[in-house]
PDB file of C-alpha atoms in Angstrom:
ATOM      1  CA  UNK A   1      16.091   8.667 -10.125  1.00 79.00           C
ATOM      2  CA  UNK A   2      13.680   6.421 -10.971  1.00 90.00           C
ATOM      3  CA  UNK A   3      10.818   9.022  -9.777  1.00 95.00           C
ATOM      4  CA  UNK A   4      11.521  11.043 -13.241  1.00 95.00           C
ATOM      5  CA  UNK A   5       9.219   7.957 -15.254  1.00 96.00           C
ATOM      6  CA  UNK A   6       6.707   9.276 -13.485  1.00 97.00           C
ATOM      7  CA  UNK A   7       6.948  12.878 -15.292  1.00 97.00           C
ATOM      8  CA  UNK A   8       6.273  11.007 -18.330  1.00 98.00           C
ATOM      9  CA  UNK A   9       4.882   7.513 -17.330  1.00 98.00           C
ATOM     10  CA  UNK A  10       5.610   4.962 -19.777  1.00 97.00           C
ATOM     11  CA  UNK A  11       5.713   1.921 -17.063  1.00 98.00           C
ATOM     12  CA  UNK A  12       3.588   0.046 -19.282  1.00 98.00           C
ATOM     13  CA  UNK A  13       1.699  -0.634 -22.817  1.00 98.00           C
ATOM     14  CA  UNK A  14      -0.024   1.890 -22.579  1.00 97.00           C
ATOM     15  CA  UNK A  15       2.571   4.354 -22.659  1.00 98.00           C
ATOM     16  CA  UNK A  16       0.570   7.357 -21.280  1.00 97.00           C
ATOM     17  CA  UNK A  17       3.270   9.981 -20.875  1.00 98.00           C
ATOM     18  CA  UNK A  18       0.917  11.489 -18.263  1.00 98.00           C
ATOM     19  CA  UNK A  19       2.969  13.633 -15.466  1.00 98.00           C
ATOM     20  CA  UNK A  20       2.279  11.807 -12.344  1.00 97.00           C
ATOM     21  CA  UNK A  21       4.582  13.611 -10.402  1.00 96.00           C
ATOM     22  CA  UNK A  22       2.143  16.517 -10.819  1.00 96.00           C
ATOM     23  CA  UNK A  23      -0.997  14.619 -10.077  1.00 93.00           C
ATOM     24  CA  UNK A  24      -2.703  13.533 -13.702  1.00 96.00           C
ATOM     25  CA  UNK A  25      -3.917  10.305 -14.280  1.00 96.00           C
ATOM     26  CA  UNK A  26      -3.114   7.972 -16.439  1.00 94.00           C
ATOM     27  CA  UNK A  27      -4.598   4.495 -17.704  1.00 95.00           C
ATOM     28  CA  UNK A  28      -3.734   2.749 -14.245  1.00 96.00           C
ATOM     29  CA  UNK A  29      -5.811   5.755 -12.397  1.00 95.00           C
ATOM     30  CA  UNK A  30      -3.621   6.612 -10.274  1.00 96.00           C
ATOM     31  CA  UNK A  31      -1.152   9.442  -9.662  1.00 95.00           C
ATOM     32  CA  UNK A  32       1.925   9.868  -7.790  1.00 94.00           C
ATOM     33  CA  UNK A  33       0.695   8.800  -4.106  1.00 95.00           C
ATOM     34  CA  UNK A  34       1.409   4.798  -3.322  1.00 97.00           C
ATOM     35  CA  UNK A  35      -2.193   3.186  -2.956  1.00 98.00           C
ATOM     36  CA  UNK A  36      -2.128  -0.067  -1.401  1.00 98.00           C
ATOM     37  CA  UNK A  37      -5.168  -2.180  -0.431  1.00 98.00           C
ATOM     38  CA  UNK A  38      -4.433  -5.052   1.343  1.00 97.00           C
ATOM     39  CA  UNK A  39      -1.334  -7.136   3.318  1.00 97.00           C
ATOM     40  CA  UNK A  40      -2.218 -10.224   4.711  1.00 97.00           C
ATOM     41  CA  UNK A  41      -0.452 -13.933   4.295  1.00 98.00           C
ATOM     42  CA  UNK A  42      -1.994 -15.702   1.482  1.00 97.00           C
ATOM     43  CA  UNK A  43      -1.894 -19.395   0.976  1.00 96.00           C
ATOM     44  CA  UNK A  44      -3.540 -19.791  -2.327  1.00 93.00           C
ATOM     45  CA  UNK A  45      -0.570 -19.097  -4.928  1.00 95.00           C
ATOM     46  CA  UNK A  46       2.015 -21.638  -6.101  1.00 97.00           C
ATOM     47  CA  UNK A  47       3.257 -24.075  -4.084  1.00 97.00           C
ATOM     48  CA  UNK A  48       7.062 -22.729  -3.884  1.00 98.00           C
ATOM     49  CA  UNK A  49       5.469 -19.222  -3.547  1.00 98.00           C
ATOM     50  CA  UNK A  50       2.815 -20.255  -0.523  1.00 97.00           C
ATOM     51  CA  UNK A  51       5.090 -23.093   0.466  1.00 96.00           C
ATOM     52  CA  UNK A  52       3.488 -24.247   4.283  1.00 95.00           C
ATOM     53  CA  UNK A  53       3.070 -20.596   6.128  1.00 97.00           C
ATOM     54  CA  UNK A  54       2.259 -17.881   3.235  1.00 98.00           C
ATOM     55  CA  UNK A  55       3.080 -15.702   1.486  1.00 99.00           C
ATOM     56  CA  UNK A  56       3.233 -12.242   2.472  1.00 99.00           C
ATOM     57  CA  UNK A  57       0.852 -10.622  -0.300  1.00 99.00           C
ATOM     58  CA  UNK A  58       0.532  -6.745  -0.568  1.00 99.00           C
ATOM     59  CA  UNK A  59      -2.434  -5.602  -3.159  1.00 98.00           C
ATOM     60  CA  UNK A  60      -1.389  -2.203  -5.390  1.00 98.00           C
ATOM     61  CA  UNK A  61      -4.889  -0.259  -6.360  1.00 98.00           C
ATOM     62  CA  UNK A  62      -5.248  -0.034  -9.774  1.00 97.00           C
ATOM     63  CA  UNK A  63      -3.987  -1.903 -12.859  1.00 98.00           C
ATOM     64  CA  UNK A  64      -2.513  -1.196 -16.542  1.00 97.00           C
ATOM     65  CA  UNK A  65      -5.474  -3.332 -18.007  1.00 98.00           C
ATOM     66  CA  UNK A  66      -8.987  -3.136 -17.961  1.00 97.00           C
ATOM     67  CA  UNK A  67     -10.174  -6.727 -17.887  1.00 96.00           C
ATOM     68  CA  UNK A  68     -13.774  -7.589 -18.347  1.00 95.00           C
ATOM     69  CA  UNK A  69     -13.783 -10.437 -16.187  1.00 95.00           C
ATOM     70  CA  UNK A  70     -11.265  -9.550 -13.295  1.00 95.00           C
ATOM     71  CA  UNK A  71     -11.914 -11.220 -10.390  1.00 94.00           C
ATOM     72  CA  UNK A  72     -10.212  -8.170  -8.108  1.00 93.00           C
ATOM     73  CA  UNK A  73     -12.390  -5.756  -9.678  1.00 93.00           C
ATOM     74  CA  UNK A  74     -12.537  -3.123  -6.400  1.00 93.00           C
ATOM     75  CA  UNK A  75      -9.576  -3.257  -6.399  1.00 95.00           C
ATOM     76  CA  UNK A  76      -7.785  -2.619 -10.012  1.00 96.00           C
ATOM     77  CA  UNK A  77     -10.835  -0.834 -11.122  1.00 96.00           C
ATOM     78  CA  UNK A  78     -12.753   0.805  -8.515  1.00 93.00           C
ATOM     79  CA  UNK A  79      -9.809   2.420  -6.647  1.00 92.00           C
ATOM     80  CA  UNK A  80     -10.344   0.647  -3.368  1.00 96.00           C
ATOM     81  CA  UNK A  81      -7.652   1.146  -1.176  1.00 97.00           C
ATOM     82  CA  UNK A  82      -5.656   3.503   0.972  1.00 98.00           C
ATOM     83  CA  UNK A  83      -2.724   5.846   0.345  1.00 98.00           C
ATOM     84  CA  UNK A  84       1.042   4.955   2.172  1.00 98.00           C
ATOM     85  CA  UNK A  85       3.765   6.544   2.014  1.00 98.00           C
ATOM     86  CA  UNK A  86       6.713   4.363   1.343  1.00 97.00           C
ATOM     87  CA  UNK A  87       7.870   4.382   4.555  1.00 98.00           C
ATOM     88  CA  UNK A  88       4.951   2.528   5.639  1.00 98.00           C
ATOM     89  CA  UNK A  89       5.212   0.236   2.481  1.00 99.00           C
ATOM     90  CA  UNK A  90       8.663  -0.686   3.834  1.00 99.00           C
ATOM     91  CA  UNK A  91       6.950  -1.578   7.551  1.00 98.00           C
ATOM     92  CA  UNK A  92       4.054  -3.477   5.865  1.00 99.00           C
ATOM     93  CA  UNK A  93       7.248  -5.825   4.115  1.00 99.00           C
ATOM     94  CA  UNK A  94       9.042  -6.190   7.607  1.00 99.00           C
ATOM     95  CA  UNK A  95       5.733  -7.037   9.433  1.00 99.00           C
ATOM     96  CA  UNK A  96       4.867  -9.401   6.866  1.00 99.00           C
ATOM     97  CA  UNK A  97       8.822 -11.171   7.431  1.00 99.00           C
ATOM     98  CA  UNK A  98       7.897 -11.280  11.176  1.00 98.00           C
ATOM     99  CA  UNK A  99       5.166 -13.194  10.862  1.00 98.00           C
ATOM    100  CA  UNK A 100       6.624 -15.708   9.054  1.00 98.00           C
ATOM    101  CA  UNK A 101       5.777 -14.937   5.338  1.00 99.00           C
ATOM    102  CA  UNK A 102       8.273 -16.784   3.157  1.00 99.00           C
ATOM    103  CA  UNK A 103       8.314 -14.172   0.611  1.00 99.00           C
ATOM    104  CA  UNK A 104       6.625 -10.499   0.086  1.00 99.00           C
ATOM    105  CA  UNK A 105       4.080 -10.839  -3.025  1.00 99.00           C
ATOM    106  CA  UNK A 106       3.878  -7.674  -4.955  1.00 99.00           C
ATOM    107  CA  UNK A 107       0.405  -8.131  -6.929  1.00 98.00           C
ATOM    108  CA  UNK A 108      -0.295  -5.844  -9.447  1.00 98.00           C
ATOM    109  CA  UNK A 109       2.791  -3.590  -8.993  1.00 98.00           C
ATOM    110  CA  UNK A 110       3.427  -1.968 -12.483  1.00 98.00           C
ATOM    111  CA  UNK A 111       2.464   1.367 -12.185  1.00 98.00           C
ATOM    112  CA  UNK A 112       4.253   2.075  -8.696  1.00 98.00           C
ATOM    113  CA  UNK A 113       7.334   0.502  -9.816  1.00 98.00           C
ATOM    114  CA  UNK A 114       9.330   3.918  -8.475  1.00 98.00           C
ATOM    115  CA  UNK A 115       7.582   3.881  -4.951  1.00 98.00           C
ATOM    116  CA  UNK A 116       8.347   0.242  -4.726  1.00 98.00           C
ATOM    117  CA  UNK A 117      12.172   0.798  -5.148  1.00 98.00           C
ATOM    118  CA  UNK A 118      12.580   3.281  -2.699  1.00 98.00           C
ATOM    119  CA  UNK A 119      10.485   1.131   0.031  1.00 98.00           C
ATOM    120  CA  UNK A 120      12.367  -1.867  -1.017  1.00 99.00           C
ATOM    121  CA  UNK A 121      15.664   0.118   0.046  1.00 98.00           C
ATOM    122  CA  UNK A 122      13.941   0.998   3.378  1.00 98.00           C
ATOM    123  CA  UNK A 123      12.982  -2.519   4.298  1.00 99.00           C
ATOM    124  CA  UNK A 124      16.564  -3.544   3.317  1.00 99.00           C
ATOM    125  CA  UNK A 125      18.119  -0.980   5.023  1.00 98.00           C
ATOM    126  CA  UNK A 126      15.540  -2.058   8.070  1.00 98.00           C
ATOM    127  CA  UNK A 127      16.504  -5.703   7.824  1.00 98.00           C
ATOM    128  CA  UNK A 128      14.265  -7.296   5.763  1.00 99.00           C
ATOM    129  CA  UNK A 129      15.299  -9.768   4.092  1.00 98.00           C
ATOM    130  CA  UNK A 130      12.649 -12.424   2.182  1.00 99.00           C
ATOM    131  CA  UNK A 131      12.273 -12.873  -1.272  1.00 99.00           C
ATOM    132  CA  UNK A 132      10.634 -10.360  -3.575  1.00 99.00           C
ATOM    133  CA  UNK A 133       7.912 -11.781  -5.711  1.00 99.00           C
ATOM    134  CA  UNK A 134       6.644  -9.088  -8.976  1.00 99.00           C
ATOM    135  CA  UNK A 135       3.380 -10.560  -9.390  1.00 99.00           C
ATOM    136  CA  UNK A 136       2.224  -9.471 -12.434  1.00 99.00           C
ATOM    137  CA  UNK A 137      -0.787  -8.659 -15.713  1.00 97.00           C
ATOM    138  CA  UNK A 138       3.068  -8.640 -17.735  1.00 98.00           C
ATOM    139  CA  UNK A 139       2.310  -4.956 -19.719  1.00 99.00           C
ATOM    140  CA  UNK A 140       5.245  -3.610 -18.445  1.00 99.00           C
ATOM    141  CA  UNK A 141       7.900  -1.806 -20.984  1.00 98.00           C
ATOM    142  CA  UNK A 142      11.677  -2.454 -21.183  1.00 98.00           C
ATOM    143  CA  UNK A 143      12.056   0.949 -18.796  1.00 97.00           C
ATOM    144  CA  UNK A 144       9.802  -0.488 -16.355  1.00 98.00           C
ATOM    145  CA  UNK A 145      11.771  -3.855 -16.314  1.00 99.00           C
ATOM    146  CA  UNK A 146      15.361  -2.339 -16.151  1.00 98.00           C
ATOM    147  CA  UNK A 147      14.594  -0.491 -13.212  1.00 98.00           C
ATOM    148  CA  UNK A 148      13.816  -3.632 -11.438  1.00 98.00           C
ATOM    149  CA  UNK A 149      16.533  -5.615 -12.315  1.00 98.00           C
ATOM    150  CA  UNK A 150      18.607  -7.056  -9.077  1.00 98.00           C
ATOM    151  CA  UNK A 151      15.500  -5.990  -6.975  1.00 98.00           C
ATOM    152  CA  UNK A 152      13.038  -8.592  -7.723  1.00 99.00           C
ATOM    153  CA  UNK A 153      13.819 -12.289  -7.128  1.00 99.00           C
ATOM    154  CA  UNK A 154      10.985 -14.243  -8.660  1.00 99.00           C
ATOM    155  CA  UNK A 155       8.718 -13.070 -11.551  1.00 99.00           C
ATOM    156  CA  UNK A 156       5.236 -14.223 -11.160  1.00 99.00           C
ATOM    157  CA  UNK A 157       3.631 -13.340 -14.731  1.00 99.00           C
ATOM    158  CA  UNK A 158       0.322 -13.773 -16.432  1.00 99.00           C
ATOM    159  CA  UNK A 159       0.909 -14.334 -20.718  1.00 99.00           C
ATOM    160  CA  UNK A 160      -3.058 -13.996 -21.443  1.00 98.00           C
ATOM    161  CA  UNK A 161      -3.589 -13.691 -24.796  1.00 98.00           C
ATOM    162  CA  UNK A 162      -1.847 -14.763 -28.108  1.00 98.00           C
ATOM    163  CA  UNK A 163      -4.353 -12.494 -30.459  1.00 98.00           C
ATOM    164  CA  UNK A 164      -3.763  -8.401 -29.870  1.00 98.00           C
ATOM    165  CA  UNK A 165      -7.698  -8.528 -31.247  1.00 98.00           C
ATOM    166  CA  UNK A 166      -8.828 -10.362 -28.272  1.00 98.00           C
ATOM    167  CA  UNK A 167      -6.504  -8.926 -26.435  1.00 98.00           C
ATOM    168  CA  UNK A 168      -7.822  -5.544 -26.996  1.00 98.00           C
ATOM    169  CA  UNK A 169     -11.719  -7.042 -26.569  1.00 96.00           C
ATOM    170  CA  UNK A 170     -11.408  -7.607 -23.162  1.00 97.00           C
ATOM    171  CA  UNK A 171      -8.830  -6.157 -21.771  1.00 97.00           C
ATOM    172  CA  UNK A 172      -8.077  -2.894 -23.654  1.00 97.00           C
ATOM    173  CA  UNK A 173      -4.607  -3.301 -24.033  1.00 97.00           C
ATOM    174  CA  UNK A 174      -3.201  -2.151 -27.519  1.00 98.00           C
ATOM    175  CA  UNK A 175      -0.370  -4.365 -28.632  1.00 98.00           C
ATOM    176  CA  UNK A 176      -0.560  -6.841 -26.309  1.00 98.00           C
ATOM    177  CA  UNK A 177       1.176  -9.535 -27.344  1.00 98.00           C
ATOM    178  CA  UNK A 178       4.490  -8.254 -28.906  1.00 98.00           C
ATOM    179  CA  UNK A 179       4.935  -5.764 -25.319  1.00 99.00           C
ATOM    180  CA  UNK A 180       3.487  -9.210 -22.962  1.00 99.00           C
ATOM    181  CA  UNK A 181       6.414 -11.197 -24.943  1.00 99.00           C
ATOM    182  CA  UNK A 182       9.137  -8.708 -24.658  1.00 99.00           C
ATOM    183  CA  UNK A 183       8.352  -8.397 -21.073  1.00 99.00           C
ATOM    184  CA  UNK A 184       8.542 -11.479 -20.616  1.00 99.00           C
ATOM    185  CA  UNK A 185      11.850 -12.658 -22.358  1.00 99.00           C
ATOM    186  CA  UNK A 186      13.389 -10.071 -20.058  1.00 99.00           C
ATOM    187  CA  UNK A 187      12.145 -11.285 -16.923  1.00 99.00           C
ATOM    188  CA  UNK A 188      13.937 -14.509 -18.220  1.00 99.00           C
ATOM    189  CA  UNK A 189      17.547 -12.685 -19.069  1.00 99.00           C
ATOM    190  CA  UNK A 190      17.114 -10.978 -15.457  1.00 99.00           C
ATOM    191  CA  UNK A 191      16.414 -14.230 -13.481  1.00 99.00           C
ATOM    192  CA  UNK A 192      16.718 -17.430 -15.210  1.00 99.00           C
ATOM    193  CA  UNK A 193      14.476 -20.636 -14.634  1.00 98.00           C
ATOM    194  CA  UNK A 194      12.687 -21.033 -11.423  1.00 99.00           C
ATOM    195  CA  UNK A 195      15.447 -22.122  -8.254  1.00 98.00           C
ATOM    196  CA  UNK A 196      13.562 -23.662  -5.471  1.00 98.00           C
ATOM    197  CA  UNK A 197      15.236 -24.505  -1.989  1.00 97.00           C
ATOM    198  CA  UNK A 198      13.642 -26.825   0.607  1.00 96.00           C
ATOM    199  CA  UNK A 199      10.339 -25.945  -1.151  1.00 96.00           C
ATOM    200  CA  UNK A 200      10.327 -22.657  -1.627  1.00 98.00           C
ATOM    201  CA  UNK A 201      11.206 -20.454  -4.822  1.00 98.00           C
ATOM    202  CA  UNK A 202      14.391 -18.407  -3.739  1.00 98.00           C
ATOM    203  CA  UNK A 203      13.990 -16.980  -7.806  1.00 99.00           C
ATOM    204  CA  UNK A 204      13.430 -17.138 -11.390  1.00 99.00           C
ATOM    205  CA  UNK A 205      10.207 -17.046 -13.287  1.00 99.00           C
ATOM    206  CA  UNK A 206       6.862 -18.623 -13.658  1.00 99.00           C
ATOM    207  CA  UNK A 207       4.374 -18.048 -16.091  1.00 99.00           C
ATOM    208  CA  UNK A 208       0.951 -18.349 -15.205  1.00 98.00           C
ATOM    209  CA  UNK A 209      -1.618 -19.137 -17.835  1.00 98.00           C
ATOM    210  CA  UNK A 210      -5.602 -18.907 -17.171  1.00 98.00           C
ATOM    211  CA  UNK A 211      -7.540 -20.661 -19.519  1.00 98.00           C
ATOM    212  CA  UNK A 212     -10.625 -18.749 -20.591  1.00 97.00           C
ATOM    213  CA  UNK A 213     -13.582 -20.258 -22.634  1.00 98.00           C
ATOM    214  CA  UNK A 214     -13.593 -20.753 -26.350  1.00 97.00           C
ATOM    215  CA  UNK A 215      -9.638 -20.594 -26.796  1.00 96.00           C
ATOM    216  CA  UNK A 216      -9.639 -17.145 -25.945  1.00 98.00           C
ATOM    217  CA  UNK A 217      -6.649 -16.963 -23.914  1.00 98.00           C
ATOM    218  CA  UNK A 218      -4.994 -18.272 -27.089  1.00 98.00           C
ATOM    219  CA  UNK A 219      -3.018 -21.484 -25.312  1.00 98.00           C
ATOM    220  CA  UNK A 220      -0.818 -23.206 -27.587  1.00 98.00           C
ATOM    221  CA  UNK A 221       0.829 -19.969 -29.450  1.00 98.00           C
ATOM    222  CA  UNK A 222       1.178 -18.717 -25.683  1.00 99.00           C
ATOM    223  CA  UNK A 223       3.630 -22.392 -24.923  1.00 98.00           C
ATOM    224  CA  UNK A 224       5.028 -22.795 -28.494  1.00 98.00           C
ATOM    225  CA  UNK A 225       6.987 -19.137 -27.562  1.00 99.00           C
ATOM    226  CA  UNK A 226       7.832 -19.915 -24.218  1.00 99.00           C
ATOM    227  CA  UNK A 227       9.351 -23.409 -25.402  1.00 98.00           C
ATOM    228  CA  UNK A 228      11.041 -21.637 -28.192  1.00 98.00           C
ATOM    229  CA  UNK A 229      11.871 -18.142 -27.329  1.00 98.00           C
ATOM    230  CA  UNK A 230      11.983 -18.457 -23.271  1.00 99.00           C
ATOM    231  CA  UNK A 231      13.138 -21.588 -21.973  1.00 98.00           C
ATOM    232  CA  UNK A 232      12.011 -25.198 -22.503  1.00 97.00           C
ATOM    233  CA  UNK A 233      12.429 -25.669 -18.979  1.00 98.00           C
ATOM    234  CA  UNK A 234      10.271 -23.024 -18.146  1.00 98.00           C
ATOM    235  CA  UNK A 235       7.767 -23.487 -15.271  1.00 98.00           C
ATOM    236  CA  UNK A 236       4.249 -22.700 -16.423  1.00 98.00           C
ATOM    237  CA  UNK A 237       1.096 -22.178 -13.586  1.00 98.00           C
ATOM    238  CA  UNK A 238      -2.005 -23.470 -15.797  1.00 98.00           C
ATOM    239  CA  UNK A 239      -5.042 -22.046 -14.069  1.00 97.00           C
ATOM    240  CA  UNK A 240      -8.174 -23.574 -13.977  1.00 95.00           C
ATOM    241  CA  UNK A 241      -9.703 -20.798 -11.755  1.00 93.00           C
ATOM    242  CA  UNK A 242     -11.940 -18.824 -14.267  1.00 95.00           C
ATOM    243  CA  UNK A 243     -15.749 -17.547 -13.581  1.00 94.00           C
ATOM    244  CA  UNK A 244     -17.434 -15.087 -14.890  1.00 94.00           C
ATOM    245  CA  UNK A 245     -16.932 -11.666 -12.559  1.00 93.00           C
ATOM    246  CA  UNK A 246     -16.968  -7.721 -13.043  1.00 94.00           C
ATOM    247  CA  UNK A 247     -18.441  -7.241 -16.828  1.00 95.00           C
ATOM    248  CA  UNK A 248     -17.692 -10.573 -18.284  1.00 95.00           C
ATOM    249  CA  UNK A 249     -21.168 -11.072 -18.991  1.00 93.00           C
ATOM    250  CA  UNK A 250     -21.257  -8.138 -21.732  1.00 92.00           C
ATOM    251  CA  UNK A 251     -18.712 -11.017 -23.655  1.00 91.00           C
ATOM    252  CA  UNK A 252     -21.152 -13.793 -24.934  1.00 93.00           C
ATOM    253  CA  UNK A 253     -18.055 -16.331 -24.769  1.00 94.00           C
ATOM    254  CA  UNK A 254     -17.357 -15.055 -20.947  1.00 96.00           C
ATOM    255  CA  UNK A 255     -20.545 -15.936 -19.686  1.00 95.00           C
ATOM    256  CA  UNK A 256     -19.623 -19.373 -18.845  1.00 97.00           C
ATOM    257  CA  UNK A 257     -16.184 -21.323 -16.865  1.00 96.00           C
ATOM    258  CA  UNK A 258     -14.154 -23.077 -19.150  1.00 95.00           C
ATOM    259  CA  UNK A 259     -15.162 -26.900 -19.557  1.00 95.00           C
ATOM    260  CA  UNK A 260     -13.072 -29.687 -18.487  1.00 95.00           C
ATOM    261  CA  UNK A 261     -12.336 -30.501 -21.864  1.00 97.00           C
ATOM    262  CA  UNK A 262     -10.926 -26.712 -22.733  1.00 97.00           C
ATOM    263  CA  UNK A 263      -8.825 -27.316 -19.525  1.00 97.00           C
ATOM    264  CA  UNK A 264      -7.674 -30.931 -20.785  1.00 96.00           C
ATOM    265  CA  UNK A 265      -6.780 -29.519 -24.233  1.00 97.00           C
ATOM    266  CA  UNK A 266      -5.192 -26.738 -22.882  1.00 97.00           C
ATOM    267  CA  UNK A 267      -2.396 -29.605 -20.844  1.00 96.00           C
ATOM    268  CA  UNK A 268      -2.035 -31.218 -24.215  1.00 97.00           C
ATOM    269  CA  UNK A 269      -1.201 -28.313 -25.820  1.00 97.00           C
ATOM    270  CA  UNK A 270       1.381 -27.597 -22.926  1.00 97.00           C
ATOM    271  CA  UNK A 271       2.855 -31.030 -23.307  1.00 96.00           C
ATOM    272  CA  UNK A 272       2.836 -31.322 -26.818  1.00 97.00           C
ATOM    273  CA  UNK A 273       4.643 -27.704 -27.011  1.00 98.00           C
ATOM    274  CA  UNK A 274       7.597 -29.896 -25.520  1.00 97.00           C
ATOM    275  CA  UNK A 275       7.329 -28.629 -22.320  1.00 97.00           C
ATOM    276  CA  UNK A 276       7.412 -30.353 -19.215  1.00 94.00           C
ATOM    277  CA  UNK A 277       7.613 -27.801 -16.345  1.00 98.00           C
ATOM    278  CA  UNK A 278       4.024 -26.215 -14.342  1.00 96.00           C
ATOM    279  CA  UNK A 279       1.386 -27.089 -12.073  1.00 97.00           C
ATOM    280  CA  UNK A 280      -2.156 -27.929 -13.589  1.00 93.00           C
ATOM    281  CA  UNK A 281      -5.334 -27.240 -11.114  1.00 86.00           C
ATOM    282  CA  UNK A 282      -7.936 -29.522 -10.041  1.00 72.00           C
ATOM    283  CA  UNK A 283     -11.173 -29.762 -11.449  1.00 61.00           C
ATOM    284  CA  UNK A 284     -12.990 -25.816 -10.045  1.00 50.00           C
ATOM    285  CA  UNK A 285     -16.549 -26.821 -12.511  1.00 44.00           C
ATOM    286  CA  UNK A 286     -19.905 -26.224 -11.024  1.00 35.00           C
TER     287      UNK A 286
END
């Protein structure tokens, strides 16, 4: 059932209504095959997602946005990666639980949401039986989300921008904002505030928040709507992690990391929005 989005895709903001099913292409460049380009144990994500052995990441190809300065470029851009079918998406989860992953870690997973239900039932079916982590851009529609609901355990979201104008500048997304939001508030209704048990995150959301030069990323709007239209309680990642990579240097204000000050500000903001949940990163400058 959830294979007849695909005749129309509207996954995410973009809302292509391309017929996958038949082969075209929409936004995300990719069709109806399952691409998948990497599955390894990963150690640098949150600590109740990473937790002491991994976790169990699997890389989608492709990606709803088009961001100038992404940092997994070959990846969401230049199609790297193979085609599986789901069967073999289901044996990449169950490898991943046998060697000690605490979670799986699907990253960038919006446009294959169908393929990822049916080798989610496999996997179950197969015995697996870790914690699924949607690891997301957060463009995905209402449709998108309802299918997943009762599959995923923790939401792992980016909330980027807080101007559609900026939005649109360097990532190409129309609309951001009000469709990021939305998403958002329904990952919230689906799973609650983050649940964490002898370390690790057994569900609920995070919201992850990169902090790009010059205010771009558009900080405080981003925590004053989480505080008031999420959950004061709500745990927010704060990334530090930005450099310039892919076409950021075609964006005079990309050119450059954020400062320690923008980061600094940025943590004020988040505490002055009356929050109190997140993780903040060490110093990356230089």
């Amino acid at each position: 059932e959830a294979y007849q989005v695909l005749e129309a895709c509207n996954l995410c903001g973009n809302l292509c209504g391309v017929n996958r099913l038949k082969g075209q292409k929409g936004r995300c460049r990719v069709g109806k095959e399952l691409m998948v380009a990497s599955g390894n144990l990963h150690l640098g994500e949150e600590p109740p997602i990473s937790c002491e052995r991994g976790s169990g990441n699997i890389f989608f190809t492709g990606c709803s946005l088009r961001c100038l300065y992404c940092q997994n470029y070959p990846i969401s851009q230049l199609g790297v990666g193979r085609i599986v079918t789901s069967q073999e998406l289901s044996e990449m989860m169950l490898l991943l639980q046998n060697k000690g992953a605490h979670n799986v870690n699907l990253v960038t997973p919006t446009h294959f949401v169908p393929q990822i239900i049916e080798a989610v039932s496999l996997a179950w079916e197969m015995g697996f039986d870790l914690p699924l982590v949607y690891n997301t851009s957060g463009y995905e529609t209402q449709s998108a989300l309802e299918l997943l609901d009762g599959i995923i355990d923790v939401y792992l979201v980016d909330m980027r921008y807080s101007d559609d104008r900026i939005a649109f500048s360097l990532s190409q997304a129309k609309n951001y904002t009000e469709i990021n939001r939305n998403a958002v508030k329904i990952m919230y209704s689906q799973v609650g505030n983050l649940k964490v048990k002898d370390g690790l995150a057994t569900g609920g959301l995070i919201v992850r928040h990169l902090v790009l030069p010059d205010g771009l990323a558009g900080s405080e709007e981003t925590f004053e709507f989480v505080q008031k239209n999420v959950s004061e309680k709500a745990w927010i990642s704060l990334m530090n992690q930005y450099f310039p990579a892919y076409k950021a240097f075609d964006y005079e204000s990309l050119k450059r990391k954020a400062t320690r000050e923008e980061y600094q500000k940025a943590t004020r903001k988040f505490s002055q929005a009356g929050l109190f949940n997140g993780w903040v990163q060490l110093e990356q400058e230089g």
